[in-house]
mmCIF file of C-alpha atoms and ligand atoms in Angstrom:
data_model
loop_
_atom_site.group_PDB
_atom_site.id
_atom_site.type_symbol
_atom_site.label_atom_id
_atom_site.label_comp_id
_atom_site.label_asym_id
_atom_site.label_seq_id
_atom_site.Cartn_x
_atom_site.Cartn_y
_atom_site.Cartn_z
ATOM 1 C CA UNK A 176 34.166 1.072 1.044
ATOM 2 C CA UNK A 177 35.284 -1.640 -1.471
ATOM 3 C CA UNK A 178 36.501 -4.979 0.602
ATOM 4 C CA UNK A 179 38.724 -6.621 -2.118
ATOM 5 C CA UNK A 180 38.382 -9.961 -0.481
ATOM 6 C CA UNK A 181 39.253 -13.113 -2.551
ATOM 7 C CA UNK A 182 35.817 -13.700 -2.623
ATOM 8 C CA UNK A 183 34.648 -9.977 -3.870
ATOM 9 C CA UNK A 184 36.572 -10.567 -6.785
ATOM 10 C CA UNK A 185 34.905 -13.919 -7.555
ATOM 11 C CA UNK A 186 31.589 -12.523 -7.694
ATOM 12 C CA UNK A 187 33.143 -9.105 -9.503
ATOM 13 C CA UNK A 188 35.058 -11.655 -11.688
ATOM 14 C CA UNK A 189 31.504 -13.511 -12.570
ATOM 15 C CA UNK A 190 29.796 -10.541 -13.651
ATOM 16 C CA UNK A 191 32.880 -9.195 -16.038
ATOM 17 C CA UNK A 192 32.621 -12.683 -17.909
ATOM 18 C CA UNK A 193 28.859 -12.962 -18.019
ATOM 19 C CA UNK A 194 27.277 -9.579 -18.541
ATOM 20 C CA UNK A 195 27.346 -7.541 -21.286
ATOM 21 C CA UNK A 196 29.440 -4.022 -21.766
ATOM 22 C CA UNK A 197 26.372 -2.481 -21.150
ATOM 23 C CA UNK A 198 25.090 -4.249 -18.498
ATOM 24 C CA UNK A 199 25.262 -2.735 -14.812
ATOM 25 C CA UNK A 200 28.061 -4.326 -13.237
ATOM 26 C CA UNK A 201 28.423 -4.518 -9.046
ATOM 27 C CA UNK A 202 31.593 -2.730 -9.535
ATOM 28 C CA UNK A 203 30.175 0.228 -10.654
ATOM 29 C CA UNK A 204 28.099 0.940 -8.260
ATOM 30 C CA UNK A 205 27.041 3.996 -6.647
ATOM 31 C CA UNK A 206 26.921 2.629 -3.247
ATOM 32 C CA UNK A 207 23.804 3.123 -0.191
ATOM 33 C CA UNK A 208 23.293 6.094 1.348
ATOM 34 C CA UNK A 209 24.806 4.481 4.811
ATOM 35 C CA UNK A 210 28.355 3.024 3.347
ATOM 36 C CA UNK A 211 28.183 -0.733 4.514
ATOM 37 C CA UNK A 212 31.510 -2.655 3.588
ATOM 38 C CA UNK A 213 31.451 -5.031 0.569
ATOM 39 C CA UNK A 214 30.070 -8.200 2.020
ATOM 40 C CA UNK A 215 32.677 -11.537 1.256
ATOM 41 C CA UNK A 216 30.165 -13.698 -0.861
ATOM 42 C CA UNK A 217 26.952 -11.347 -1.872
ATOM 43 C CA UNK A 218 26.433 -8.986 -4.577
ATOM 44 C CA UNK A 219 25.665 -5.655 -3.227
ATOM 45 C CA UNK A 220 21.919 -6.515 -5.554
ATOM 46 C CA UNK A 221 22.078 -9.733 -4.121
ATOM 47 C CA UNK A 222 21.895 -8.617 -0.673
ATOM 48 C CA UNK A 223 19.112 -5.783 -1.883
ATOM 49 C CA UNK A 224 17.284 -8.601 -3.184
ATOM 50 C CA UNK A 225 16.897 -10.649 -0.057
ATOM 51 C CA UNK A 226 16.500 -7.406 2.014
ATOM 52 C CA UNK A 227 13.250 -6.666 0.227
ATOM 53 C CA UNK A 228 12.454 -10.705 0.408
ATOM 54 C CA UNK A 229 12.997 -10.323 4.526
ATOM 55 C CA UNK A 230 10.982 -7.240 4.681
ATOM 56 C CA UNK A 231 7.078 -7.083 6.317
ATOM 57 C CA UNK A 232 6.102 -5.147 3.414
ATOM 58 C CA UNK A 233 7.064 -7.745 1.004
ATOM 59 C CA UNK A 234 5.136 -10.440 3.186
ATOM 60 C CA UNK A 235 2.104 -8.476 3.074
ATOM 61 C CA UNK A 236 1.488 -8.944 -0.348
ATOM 62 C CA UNK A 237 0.189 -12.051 -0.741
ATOM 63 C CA UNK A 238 -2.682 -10.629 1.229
ATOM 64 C CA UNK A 239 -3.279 -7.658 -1.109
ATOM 65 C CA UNK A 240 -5.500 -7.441 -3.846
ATOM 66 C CA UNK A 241 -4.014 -7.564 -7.595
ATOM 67 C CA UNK A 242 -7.002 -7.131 -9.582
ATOM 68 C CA UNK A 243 -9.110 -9.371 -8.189
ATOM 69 C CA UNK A 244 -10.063 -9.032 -4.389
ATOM 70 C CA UNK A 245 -9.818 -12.477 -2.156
ATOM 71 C CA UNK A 246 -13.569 -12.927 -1.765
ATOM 72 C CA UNK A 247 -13.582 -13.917 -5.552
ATOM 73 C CA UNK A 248 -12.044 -17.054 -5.024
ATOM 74 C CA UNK A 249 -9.012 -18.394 -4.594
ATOM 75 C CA UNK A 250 -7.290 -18.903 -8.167
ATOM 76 C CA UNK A 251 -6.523 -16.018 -8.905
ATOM 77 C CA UNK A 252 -3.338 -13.937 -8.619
ATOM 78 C CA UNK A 253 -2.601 -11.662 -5.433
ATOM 79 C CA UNK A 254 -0.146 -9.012 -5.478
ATOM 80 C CA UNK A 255 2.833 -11.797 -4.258
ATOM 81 C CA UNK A 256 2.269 -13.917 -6.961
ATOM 82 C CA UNK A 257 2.143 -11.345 -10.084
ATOM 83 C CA UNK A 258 5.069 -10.018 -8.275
ATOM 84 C CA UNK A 259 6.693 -13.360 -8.318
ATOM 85 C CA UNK A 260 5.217 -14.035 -12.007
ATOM 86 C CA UNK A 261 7.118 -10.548 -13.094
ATOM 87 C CA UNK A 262 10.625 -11.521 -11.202
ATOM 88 C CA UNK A 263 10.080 -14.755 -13.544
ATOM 89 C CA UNK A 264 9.464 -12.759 -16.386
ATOM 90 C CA UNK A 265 12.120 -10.263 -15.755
ATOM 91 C CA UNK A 266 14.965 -13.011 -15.176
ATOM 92 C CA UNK A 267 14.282 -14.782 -17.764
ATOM 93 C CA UNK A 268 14.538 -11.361 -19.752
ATOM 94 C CA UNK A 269 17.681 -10.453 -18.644
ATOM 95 C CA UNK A 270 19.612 -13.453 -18.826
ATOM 96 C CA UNK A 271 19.402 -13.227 -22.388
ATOM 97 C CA UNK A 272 19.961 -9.774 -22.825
ATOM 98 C CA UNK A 273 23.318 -10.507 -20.281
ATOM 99 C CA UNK A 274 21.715 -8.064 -17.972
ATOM 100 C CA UNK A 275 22.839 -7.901 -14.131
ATOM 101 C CA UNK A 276 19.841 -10.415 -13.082
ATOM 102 C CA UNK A 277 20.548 -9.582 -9.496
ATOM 103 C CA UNK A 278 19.372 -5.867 -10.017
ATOM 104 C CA UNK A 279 16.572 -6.955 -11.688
ATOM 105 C CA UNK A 280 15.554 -10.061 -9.232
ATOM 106 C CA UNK A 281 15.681 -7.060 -6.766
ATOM 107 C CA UNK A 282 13.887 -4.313 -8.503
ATOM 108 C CA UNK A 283 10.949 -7.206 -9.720
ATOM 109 C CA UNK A 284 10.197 -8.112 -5.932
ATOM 110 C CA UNK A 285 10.144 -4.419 -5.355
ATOM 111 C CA UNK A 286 8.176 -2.940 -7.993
ATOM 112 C CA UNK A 287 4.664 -3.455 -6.427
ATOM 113 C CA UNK A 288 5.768 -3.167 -2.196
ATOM 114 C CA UNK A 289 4.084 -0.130 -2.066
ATOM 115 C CA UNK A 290 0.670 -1.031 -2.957
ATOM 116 C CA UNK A 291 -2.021 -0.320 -0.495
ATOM 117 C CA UNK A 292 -4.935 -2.703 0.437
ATOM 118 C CA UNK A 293 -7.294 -3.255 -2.291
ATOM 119 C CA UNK A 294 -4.595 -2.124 -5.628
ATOM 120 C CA UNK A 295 -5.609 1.027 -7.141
ATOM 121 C CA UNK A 296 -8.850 1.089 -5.691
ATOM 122 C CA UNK A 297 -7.300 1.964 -2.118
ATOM 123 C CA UNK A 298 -5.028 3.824 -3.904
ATOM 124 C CA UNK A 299 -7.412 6.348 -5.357
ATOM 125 C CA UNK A 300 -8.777 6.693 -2.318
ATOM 126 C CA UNK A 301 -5.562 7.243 -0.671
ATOM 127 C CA UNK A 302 -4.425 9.922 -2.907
ATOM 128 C CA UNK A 303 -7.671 12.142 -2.381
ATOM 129 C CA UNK A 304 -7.598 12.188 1.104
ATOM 130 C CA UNK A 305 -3.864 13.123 0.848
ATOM 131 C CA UNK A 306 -4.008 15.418 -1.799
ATOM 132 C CA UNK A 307 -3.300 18.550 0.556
ATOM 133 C CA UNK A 308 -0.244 16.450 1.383
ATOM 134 C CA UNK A 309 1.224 15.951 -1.951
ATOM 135 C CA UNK A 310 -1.422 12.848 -2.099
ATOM 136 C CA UNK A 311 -0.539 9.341 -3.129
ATOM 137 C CA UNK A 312 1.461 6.834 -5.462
ATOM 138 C CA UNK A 313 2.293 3.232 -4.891
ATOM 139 C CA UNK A 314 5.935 3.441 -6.712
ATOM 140 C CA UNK A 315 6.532 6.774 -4.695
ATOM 141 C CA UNK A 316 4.948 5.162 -1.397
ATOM 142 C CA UNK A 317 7.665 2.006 -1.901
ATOM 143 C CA UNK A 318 10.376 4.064 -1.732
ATOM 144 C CA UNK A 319 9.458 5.562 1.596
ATOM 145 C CA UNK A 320 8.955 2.076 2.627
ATOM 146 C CA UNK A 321 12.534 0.834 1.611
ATOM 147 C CA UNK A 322 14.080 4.398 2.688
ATOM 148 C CA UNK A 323 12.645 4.824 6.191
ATOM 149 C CA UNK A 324 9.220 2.553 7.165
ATOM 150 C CA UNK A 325 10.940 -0.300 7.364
ATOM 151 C CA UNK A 326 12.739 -0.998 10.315
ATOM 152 C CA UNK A 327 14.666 -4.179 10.065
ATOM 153 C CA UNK A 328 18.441 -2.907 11.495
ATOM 154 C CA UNK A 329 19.987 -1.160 13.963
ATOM 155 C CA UNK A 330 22.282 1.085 11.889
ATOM 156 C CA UNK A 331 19.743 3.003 9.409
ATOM 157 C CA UNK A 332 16.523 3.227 9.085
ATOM 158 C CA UNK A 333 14.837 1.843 6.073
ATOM 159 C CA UNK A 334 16.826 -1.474 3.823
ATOM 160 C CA UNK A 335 19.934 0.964 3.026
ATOM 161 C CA UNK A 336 19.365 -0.334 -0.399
ATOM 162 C CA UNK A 337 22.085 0.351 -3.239
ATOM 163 C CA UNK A 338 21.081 3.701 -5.545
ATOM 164 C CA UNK A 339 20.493 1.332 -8.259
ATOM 165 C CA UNK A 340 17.582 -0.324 -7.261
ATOM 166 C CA UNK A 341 16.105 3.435 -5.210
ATOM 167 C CA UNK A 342 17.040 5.325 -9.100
ATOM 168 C CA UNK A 343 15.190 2.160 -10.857
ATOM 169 C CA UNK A 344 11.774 2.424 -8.363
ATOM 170 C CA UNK A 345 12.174 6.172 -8.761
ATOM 171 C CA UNK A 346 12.387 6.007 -12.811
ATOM 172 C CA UNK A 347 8.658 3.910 -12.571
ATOM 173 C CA UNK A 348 7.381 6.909 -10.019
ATOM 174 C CA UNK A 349 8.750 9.584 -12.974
ATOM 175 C CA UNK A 350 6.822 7.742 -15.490
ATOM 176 C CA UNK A 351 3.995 7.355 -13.918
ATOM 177 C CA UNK A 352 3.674 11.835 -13.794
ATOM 178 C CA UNK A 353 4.707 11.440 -17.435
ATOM 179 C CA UNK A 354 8.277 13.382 -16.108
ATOM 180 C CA UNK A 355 11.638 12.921 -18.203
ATOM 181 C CA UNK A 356 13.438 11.736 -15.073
ATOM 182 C CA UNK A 357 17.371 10.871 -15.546
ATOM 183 C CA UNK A 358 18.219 7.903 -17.755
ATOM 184 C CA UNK A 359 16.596 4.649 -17.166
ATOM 185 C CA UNK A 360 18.416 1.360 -16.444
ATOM 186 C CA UNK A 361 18.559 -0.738 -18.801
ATOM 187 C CA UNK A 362 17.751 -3.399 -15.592
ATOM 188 C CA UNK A 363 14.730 -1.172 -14.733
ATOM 189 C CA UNK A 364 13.847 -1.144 -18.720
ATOM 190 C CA UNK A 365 13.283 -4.943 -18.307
ATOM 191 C CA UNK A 366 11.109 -4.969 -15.215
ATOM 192 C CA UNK A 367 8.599 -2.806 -16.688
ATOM 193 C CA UNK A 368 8.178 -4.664 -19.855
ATOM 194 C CA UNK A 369 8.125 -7.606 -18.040
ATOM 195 C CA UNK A 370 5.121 -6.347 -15.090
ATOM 196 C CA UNK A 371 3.149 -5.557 -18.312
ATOM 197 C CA UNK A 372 3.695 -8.975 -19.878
ATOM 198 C CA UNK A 373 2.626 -11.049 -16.610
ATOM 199 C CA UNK A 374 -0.908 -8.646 -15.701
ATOM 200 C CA UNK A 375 -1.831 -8.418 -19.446
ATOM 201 C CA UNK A 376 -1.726 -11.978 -19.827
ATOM 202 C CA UNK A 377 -2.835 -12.773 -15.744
ATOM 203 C CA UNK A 378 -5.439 -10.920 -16.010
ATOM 204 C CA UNK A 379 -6.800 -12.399 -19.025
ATOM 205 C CA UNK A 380 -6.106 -15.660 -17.418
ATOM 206 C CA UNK A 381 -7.919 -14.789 -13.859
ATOM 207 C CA UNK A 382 -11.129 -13.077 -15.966
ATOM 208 C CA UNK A 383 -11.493 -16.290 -17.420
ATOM 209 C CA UNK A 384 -11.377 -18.593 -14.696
ATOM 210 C CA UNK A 385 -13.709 -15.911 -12.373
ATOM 211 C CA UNK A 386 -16.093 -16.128 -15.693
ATOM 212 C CA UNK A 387 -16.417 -12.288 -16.227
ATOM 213 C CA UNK A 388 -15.438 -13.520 -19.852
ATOM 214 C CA UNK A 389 -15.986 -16.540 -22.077
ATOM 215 C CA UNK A 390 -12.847 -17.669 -24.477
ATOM 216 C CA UNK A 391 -14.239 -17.118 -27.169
ATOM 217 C CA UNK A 392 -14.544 -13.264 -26.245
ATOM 218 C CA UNK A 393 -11.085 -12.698 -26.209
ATOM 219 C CA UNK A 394 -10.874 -14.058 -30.185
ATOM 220 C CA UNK A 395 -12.083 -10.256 -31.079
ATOM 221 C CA UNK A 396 -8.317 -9.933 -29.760
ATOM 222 C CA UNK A 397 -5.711 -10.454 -32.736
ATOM 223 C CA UNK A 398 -2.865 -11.350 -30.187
ATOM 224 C CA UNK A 399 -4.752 -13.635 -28.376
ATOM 225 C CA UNK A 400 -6.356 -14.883 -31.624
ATOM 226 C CA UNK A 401 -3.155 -15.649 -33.408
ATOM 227 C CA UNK A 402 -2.044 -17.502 -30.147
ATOM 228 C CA UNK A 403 -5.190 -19.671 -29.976
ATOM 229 C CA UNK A 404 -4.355 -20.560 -33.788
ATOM 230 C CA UNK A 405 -1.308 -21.567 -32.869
ATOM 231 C CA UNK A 406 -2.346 -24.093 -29.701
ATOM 232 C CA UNK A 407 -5.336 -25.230 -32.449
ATOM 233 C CA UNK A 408 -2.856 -26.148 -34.559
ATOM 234 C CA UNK A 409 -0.398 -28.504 -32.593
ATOM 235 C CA UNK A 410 -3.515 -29.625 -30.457
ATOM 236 C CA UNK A 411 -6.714 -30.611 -32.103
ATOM 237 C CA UNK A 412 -9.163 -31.742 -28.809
ATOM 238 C CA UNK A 413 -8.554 -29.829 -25.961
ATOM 239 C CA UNK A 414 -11.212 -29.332 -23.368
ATOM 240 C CA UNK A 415 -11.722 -25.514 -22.405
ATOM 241 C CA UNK A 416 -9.273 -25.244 -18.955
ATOM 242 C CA UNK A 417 -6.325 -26.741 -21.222
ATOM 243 C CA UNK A 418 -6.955 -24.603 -24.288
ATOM 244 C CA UNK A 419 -6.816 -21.840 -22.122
ATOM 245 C CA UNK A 420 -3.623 -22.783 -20.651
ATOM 246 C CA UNK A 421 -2.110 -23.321 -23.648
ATOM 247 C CA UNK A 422 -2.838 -19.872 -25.075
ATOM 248 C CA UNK A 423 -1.554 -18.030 -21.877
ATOM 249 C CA UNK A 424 1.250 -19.756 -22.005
ATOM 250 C CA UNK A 425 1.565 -19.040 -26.101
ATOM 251 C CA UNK A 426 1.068 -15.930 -25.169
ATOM 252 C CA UNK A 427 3.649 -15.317 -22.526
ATOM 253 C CA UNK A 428 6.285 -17.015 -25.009
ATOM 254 C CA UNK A 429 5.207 -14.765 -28.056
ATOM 255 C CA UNK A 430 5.527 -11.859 -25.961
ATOM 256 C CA UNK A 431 8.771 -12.308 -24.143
ATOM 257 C CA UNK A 432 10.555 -13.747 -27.423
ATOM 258 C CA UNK A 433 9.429 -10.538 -29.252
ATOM 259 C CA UNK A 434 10.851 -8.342 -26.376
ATOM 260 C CA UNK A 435 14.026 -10.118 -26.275
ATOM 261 C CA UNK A 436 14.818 -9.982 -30.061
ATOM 262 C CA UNK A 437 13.716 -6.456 -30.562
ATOM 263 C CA UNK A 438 16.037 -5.352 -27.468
ATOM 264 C CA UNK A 439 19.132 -7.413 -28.422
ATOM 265 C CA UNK A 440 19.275 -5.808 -32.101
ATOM 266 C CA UNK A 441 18.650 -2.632 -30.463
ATOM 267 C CA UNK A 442 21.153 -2.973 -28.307
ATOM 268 C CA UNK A 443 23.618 -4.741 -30.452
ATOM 269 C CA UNK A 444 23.662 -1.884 -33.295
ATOM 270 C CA UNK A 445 24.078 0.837 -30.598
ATOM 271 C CA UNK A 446 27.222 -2.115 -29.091
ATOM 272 C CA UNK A 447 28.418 -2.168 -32.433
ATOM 273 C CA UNK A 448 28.679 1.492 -33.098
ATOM 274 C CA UNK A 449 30.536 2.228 -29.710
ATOM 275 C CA UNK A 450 28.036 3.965 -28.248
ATOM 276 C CA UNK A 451 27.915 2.259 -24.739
ATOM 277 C CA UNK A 452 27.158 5.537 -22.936
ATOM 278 C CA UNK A 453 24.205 6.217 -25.342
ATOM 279 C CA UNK A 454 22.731 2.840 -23.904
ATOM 280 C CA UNK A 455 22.496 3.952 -20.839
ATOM 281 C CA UNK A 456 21.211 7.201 -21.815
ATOM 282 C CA UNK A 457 19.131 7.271 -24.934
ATOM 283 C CA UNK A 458 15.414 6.131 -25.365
ATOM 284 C CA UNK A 459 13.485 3.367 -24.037
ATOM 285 C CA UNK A 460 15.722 0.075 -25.611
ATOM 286 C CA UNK A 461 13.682 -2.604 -23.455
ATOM 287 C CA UNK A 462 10.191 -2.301 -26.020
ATOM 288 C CA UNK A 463 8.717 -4.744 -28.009
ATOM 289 C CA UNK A 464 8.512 -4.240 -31.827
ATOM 290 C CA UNK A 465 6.113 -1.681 -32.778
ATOM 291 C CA UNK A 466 3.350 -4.414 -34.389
ATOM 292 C CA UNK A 467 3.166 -6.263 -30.744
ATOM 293 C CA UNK A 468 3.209 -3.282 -29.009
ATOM 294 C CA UNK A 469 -0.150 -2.305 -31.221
ATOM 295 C CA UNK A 470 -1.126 -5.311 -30.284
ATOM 296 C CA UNK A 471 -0.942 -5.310 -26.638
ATOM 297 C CA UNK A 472 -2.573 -2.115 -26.561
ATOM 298 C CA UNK A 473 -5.568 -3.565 -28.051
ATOM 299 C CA UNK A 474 -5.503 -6.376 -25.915
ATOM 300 C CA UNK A 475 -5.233 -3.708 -22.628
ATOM 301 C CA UNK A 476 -8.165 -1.590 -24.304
ATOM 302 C CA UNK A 477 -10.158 -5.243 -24.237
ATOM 303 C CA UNK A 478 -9.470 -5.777 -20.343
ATOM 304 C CA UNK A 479 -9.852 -2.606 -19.382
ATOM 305 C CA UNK A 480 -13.550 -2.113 -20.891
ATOM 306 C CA UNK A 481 -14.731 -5.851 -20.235
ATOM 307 C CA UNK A 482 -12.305 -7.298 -16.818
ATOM 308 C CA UNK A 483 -11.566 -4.092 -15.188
ATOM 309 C CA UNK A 484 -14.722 -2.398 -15.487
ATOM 310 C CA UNK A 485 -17.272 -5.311 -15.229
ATOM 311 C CA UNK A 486 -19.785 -4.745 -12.900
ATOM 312 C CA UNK A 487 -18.586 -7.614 -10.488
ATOM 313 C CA UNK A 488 -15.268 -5.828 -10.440
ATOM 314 C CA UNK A 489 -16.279 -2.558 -10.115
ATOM 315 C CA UNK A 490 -18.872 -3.224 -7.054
ATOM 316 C CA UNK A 491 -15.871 -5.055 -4.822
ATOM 317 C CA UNK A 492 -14.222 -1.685 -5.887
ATOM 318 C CA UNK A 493 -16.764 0.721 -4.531
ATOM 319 C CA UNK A 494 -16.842 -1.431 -1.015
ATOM 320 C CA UNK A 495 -12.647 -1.412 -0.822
ATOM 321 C CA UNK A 496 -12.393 2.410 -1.714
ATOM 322 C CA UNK A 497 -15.338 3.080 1.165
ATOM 323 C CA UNK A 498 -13.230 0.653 4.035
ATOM 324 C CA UNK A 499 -10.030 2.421 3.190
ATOM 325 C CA UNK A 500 -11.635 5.801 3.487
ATOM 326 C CA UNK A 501 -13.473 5.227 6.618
ATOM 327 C CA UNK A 502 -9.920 3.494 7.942
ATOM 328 C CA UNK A 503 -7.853 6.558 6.624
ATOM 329 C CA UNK A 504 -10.242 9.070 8.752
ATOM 330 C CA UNK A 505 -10.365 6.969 11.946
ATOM 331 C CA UNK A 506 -7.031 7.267 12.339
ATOM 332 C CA UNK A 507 -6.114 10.807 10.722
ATOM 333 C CA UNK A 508 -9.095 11.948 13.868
ATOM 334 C CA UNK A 509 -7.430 9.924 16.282
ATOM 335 C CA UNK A 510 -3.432 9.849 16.431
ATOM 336 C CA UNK A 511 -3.568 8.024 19.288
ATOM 337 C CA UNK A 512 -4.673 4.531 18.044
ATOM 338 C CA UNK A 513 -2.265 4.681 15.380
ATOM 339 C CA UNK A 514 0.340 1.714 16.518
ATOM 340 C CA UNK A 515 3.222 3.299 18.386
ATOM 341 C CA UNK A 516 5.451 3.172 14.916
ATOM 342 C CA UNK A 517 3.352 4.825 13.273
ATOM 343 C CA UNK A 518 2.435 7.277 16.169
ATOM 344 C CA UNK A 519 6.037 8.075 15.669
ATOM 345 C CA UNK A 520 5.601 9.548 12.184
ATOM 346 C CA UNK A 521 2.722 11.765 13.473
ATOM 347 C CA UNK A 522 5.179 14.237 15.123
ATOM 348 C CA UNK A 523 7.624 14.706 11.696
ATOM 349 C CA UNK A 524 5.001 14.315 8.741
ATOM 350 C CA UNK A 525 1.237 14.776 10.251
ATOM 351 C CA UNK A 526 -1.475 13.172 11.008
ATOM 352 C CA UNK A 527 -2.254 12.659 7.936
ATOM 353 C CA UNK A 528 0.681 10.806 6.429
ATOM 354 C CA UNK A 529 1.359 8.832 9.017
ATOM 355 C CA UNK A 530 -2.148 7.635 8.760
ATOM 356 C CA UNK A 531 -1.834 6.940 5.055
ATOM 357 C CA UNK A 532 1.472 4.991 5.939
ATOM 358 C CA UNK A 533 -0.433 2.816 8.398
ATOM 359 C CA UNK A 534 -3.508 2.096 6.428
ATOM 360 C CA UNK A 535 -1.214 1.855 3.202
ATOM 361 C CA UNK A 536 0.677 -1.064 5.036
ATOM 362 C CA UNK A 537 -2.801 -3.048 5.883
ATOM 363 C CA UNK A 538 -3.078 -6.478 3.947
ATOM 364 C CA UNK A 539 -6.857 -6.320 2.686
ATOM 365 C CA UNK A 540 -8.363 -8.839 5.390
ATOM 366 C CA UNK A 541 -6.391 -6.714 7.802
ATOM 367 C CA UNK A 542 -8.229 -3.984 6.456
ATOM 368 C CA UNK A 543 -11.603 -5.239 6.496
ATOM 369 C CA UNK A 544 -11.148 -6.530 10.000
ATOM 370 C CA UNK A 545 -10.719 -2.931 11.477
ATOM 371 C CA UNK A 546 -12.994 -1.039 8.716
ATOM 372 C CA UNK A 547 -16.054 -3.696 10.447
ATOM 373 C CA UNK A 548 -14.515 -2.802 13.854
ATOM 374 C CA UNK A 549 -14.952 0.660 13.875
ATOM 375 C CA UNK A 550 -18.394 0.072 12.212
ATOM 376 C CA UNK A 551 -19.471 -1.872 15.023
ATOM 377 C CA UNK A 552 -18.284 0.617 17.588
ATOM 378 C CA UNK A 553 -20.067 3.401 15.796
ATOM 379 C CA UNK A 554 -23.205 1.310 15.761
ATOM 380 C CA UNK A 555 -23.031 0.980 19.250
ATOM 381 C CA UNK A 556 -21.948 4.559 20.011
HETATM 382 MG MG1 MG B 163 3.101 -4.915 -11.056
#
C-alpha cells in the first residue's frame, strides 16, 4: 500500500544514498500485518520507533529493576536507562556500518519491553508458575505486548509494527532456546552486540558505585585491566569516582571500536565478492574479534560469580521472586480482581496467562504495593 508521495521518495531517496547494499532499506519492506498506507514524512521504522516510545509498556521501565532493585539506591541503571544506554550503543553502531538506524533505534527501545517486575528474578518465577502454559520469556512476552496487549488504536490491536522489527524481537526469543530461527538482520545483529556492551560494562559500573566490589577487584580482569592502563597512562592523579569513569568509558570505546572494525571487514569481503544475499543469510557478521570476545566472556564469568551472585544481590532476589509469586497466585485464584483488560484475556488464554500478563506489566513499586496489600488482608483474614 505504497503512497509514492513527493515526500515518500525523499525519505526512500535518503536511505538509497546513505545505507549500504546490504543494509535494510524502507523500500523493501515486508509491510504490518494490518496494511496502513505509507505515511508522507515517516519511515515505516520511524513510526515503529515512536510507537514503542508512546507505548505504557515502554514507560514502565524506568520503574523496573535492571540488575539492581530501586531500594539500592538511586545511581544505578533501571531497565529505561540500559535500554536507552543500548539504543546509544546500537546507533552509534550502525551509523558506521551504514545500517538502517531507524530499525535499529526501534528494535533497541524494544528489546527489553517485555521484562517483568524485578528482571529475571520475576521472570523465573513467572516461567514456573506458567510452565503448564508453555511458561515464560521476556523477548517472547514483548512480542505479545507489541502484537496484542497494547491497546493504543482503534484499528488493530497491538502497535501493528512492521515484520522487521516483530522477525528481529523474534530472532532474540530463537536464541535464547538455542533454535536456528530464519536469518538474522543484520539491524537485529547490532542490537544484541550492543545490549551486551552497555550491561557488561553497566553493571561493572553500578557494582562499583553500590560497593559489592572494590576497583581494584576488577584488575584480575584483562579487559578491564588493559583499559585502566590506558586511563593511567594519559591521567596520572585521579581520585577513585574519576578513574572509574574513565575506564567505563575506555571500555565502552574499546569495545564498540572492536565491533565496528571486525563487522565492516566482514561485511566488506562478503560486499566485495557479490554475495549480498549471503549477508543477510549467513552467520552471525555483527561479533567482535575472537580475542575480545574471550575477553568479555571472562569479564561476564567475573560479574556473574562476584555482582550477580553477591549475597546483597541475591537476598533482594529471593524477596522479588516471593512478591511476584504470591501476586501471580492472587490473581490466577481470583479472575475477578484482575483489571477489566486483563479480565478480558481470561476468557481466550486462562487464568493463568492473563494473570502472568498483568503481573508481567507491574513496575516493581507497583508490585510491592499490591504483594504488601494482599499480605495485609491475609493478616487480617
Ligand atoms: Mg537488555
Amino acid at each position: 500500500m505504497r503512497n509514492d508521495g513527493a515526500q515518500v521518495a525523499t525519505y526512500i531517496e535518503r536511505e538509497r544514498a546513505l545505507l549500504a547494499p546490504y543494509a535494510t532499506h524502507s523500500e523493501a519492506t515486508s509491510g504490518r500485518d494490518y496494511p496502513e498506507p505509507w505515511h508522507p514524512y515517516r519511515s515505516p521504522f520511524q513510526r515503529d520507533r515512536d510507537r514503542i516510545v508512546h507505548s505504557s509498556a515502554f514507560r514502565r521501565l524506568a520503574h523496573k529493576t535492571q540488575v539492581f532493585t530501586g531500594d539500592m539506591g538511586d545511581y544505578h541503571r533501571s531497565r529505561l536507562t540500559h535500554t536507552l544506554e543500548v539504543a546509544s550503543i546500537a546507533r552509534t553502531i550502525g551509523r558506521e556500518l551504514r545500517l538502517n538506524e531507524d530499525l535499529i533505534e526501534a528494535l533497541a527501545l524494544m528489546h527489553d519491553i517485555g521484562h517483568p517486575p524485578f528482571g529475571h528474578a520475576g521472570e523465573k518465577i513467572l516461567d514456573a508458575c506458567c510452565c503448564d502454559d508453555g511458561g515464560f520469556n521476556h523477548n517472547k512476552h514483548a512480542v505479545r505486548i507489541v502484537t496484542l496487549l497494547e491497546t493504543r488504536y482503534p484499528e488493530f490491536p497491538g502497535l501493528n509494527l512492521s515484520h522487521e522489527v516483530l522477525a528481529g524481537q523474534q530472532s532474540r526469543y530463537a536464541k535464547s532456546q538455542k533454535n536456528n530461527g530464519p536469518p538474522v538482520l543484520l539491524e537485529a545483529q547490532v542490537v544484541e552486540a550492543a545490549d551486551s556492551i552497555a550491561y557488561d560494562t553497566h553493571d561493572a559500573d553500578d557494582a562499583l558505585e553500590l560497593g559489592l566490589l572494590e576497583l581494584n577487584d576488577l584488575l584480575a580482569v584483562p579487559l578491564w585491566r588493559d583499559a585502566a592502563a590506558k586511563v593511567r597512562q594519559r591521567f596520572s592523579a585521579l581520585d577513585t569516582e574519576s578513574l572509574r569513569r574513565a575506564i567505563i568509558h575506555g571500555l565502552i570505546e574499546t569495545l564498540v571500536s572492536n565491533l565496528v572494525e571486525s563487522a565492516r571487514s566482514r561485511l566488506q569481503e562478503l560486499a566485495s565478492r557479490s554475495e549480498s544475499d549471503f549477508v543477510k543469510s549467513g552467520p552471525r557478521l555483527v561479533a567482535p574479534t575472537a580475542e575480545i570476545a574471550e575477553q568479555k566472556r571472562v569479564l561476564e564469568s567475573f560479574l556473574f560469580e562476584r555482582v550477580y551472585r553477591h549475597p546483597t544481590v541475591l537476598s533482594e532476589r529471593e524477596c522479588a521472586e516471593e512478591a511476584v509469586r504470591v501476586l501471580f497466585e492472587y490473581y490466577r485464584d481470583r479472575p475477578d480482581m484482575l483489571p477489566s483488560k486483563f479480565q478480558g484475556r481470561v476468557q481466550a488464554d486462562g487464568e493463568l496467562r492473563a494473570s502472568c500478563d498483568f503481573v508481567a506489566s507491574m513496575t516493581d513499586r507497583f508490585a510491592l504495593g499490591q504483594f504488601r496489600t494482599i499480605e495485609k488482608s491475609a493478616s487480617v483474614d
